[in-house]
Amino acid sequence: MTTATPTPPAPAPRWARLSAHAIALCALPSGLWRIAMACGVYVGYSDEILREVYAIPGWGIAYVVGLSVLAELAALFPLLLVTTRHVPLSPRTLRRLAWTASAALTLLAAWQLVVAATVESETYLAPGAPRTVWALAFAPLLAIPPLLTAVTASYTRRHRP
């Protein structure tokens, strides 16, 4: 009596692998901007605002650096969806987690656009070059939701039950 062994899923297409790597790179500029702020590099905030609003220097440094590290680690998650190596999660669990993350990031990106258009225009950030650098550092984050959705759809197609 022979038992049927399940066929392994097809490898991820090249575009999905490139998209997963692009997600990690999209999170990098904003993280570097935050780390520069934590290190005391002028990013457009006065020393008074850094102290009173962001608690820098102080515990705010740990928060800002920790947020940057956490964001970059989260941005590495899509690499699990394109790897051919063993992943400690079942495909079903990973698929559900990826779709949940994709939906949450899409909502978060939409919310951040609303905040940037309303609240951020009234922030403590100096006008001119600092706001331009801030916008350039954080704009790539808007590419993450559609990229993650595409990578998740590819993973779902390849791991259909």
Coordinates of C-alpha atoms in Angstrom, one line a residue:
M1 CA 0.0 0.0 0.0
T2 CA 1.4 3.3 -1.0
T3 CA 0.6 6.6 0.6
A4 CA 0.4 9.7 -1.4
T5 CA 2.9 12.3 -0.4
P6 CA 1.7 15.9 -0.8
T7 CA 3.5 17.7 -3.6
P8 CA 5.5 20.7 -2.4
P9 CA 4.2 24.1 -3.4
A10 CA 5.7 25.8 -6.4
P11 CA 8.5 28.3 -5.6
A12 CA 7.5 31.9 -5.3
P13 CA 7.6 33.8 -8.6
R14 CA 10.5 36.2 -9.0
W15 CA 8.2 39.3 -8.8
A16 CA 6.9 38.0 -5.4
R17 CA 10.5 37.5 -4.1
L18 CA 11.5 41.0 -5.2
S19 CA 8.4 42.5 -3.7
A20 CA 9.1 40.8 -0.3
H21 CA 12.6 42.2 -0.3
A22 CA 11.3 45.6 -1.4
I23 CA 9.0 45.7 1.7
A24 CA 12.0 45.4 4.0
L25 CA 13.7 48.2 2.0
C26 CA 10.6 50.4 2.2
A27 CA 10.7 50.5 6.0
L28 CA 14.4 51.4 6.1
P29 CA 14.3 55.2 5.4
S30 CA 11.8 56.0 8.1
G31 CA 13.8 53.9 10.6
L32 CA 17.0 55.7 9.7
W33 CA 15.1 59.0 10.1
R34 CA 13.9 58.0 13.6
I35 CA 17.4 56.8 14.6
A36 CA 18.9 60.1 13.4
M37 CA 16.4 61.9 15.5
A38 CA 17.3 59.8 18.5
C39 CA 21.0 60.4 18.0
G40 CA 20.5 64.2 18.1
V41 CA 20.8 64.9 14.4
Y42 CA 18.6 67.9 13.5
V43 CA 15.5 66.5 11.7
G44 CA 13.4 69.6 12.0
Y45 CA 12.4 69.6 15.7
S46 CA 13.7 72.1 18.2
D47 CA 15.5 70.9 21.3
E48 CA 12.6 72.0 23.4
I49 CA 10.1 69.9 21.3
L50 CA 12.4 66.9 21.4
R51 CA 12.6 67.2 25.2
E52 CA 8.9 67.9 26.0
V53 CA 7.1 66.0 23.3
Y54 CA 9.4 63.1 22.4
A55 CA 11.4 62.8 25.7
I56 CA 14.7 62.9 23.8
P57 CA 17.1 62.7 25.5
G58 CA 15.6 60.2 27.9
W59 CA 13.3 57.2 27.5
G60 CA 12.2 58.6 24.1
I61 CA 15.5 57.4 22.6
A62 CA 14.8 53.8 23.6
Y63 CA 11.2 54.2 22.3
V64 CA 12.3 55.6 18.9
V65 CA 15.1 53.2 18.3
G66 CA 12.9 50.3 19.5
L67 CA 10.1 51.4 17.1
S68 CA 12.6 51.4 14.3
V69 CA 13.9 48.0 15.1
L70 CA 10.4 46.5 15.5
A71 CA 9.2 48.1 12.2
E72 CA 12.2 46.6 10.3
L73 CA 11.6 43.2 11.9
A74 CA 8.0 43.3 10.9
A75 CA 9.0 44.3 7.4
L76 CA 11.0 41.1 7.2
F77 CA 7.8 39.0 7.7
P78 CA 6.9 38.8 4.0
L79 CA 10.2 37.0 3.4
L80 CA 8.5 34.0 5.1
L81 CA 5.9 34.0 2.3
V82 CA 8.5 33.5 -0.4
T83 CA 11.1 31.3 1.2
T84 CA 11.5 27.7 0.2
R85 CA 12.9 26.8 3.6
H86 CA 10.9 25.3 6.5
V87 CA 8.7 27.8 8.2
P88 CA 7.6 27.0 11.8
L89 CA 4.0 28.0 11.1
S90 CA 1.6 26.0 9.1
P91 CA 0.7 27.4 5.6
R92 CA -2.9 28.0 6.8
T93 CA -1.7 30.0 9.9
L94 CA 0.8 31.9 7.9
R95 CA -1.8 32.7 5.2
R96 CA -4.3 34.0 7.8
L97 CA -1.6 36.0 9.5
A98 CA -0.5 37.5 6.2
W99 CA -4.0 38.5 5.1
T100 CA -4.7 40.0 8.6
A101 CA -1.4 42.0 8.4
S102 CA -2.2 43.1 4.8
A103 CA -5.7 44.4 5.8
A104 CA -4.4 46.1 9.0
L105 CA -1.6 47.8 7.1
T106 CA -4.0 49.0 4.4
L107 CA -6.2 50.6 7.0
L108 CA -3.2 52.0 8.8
A109 CA -1.8 53.6 5.6
A110 CA -5.2 55.1 4.8
W111 CA -5.4 56.5 8.4
Q112 CA -1.9 57.9 8.2
L113 CA -2.7 59.7 5.0
V114 CA -5.6 61.4 6.8
V115 CA -3.4 62.3 9.7
A116 CA -0.7 63.6 7.5
A117 CA -3.2 65.8 5.6
T118 CA -4.8 67.2 8.8
V119 CA -2.7 66.9 11.9
E120 CA 0.8 66.7 10.6
S121 CA 0.4 70.0 8.8
E122 CA 0.1 71.5 12.2
T123 CA 3.0 69.7 13.9
Y124 CA 6.2 71.0 15.4
L125 CA 8.2 70.0 12.4
A126 CA 10.0 73.0 10.8
P127 CA 8.8 73.9 7.3
G128 CA 11.0 73.5 4.2
A129 CA 13.7 71.0 3.9
P130 CA 12.9 69.1 7.2
R131 CA 9.4 68.4 6.1
T132 CA 10.6 67.4 2.6
V133 CA 13.1 64.9 4.1
W134 CA 10.4 63.6 6.5
A135 CA 8.0 63.1 3.6
L136 CA 10.7 61.4 1.5
A137 CA 11.6 59.1 4.5
F138 CA 8.1 58.1 5.2
A139 CA 6.5 57.9 1.7
P140 CA 7.9 54.5 0.9
L141 CA 5.8 53.1 3.8
L142 CA 2.8 53.6 1.6
A143 CA 4.0 51.0 -0.8
I144 CA 4.0 48.3 1.8
P145 CA 0.3 47.4 1.9
P146 CA -0.1 46.8 -1.9
L147 CA 3.2 44.9 -2.0
L148 CA 2.2 42.8 1.0
T149 CA -1.2 42.1 -0.5
A150 CA 0.4 40.9 -3.8
V151 CA 2.9 38.7 -2.0
T152 CA 0.2 37.3 0.2
A153 CA -2.0 36.5 -2.8
S154 CA 0.9 34.7 -4.5
Y155 CA 1.5 32.7 -1.3
T156 CA -2.2 31.9 -1.1
R157 CA -2.3 30.7 -4.7
R158 CA 0.8 28.5 -4.2
H159 CA -0.5 26.9 -1.0
R160 CA -4.1 26.2 -1.8
P161 CA -5.4 23.2 0.1

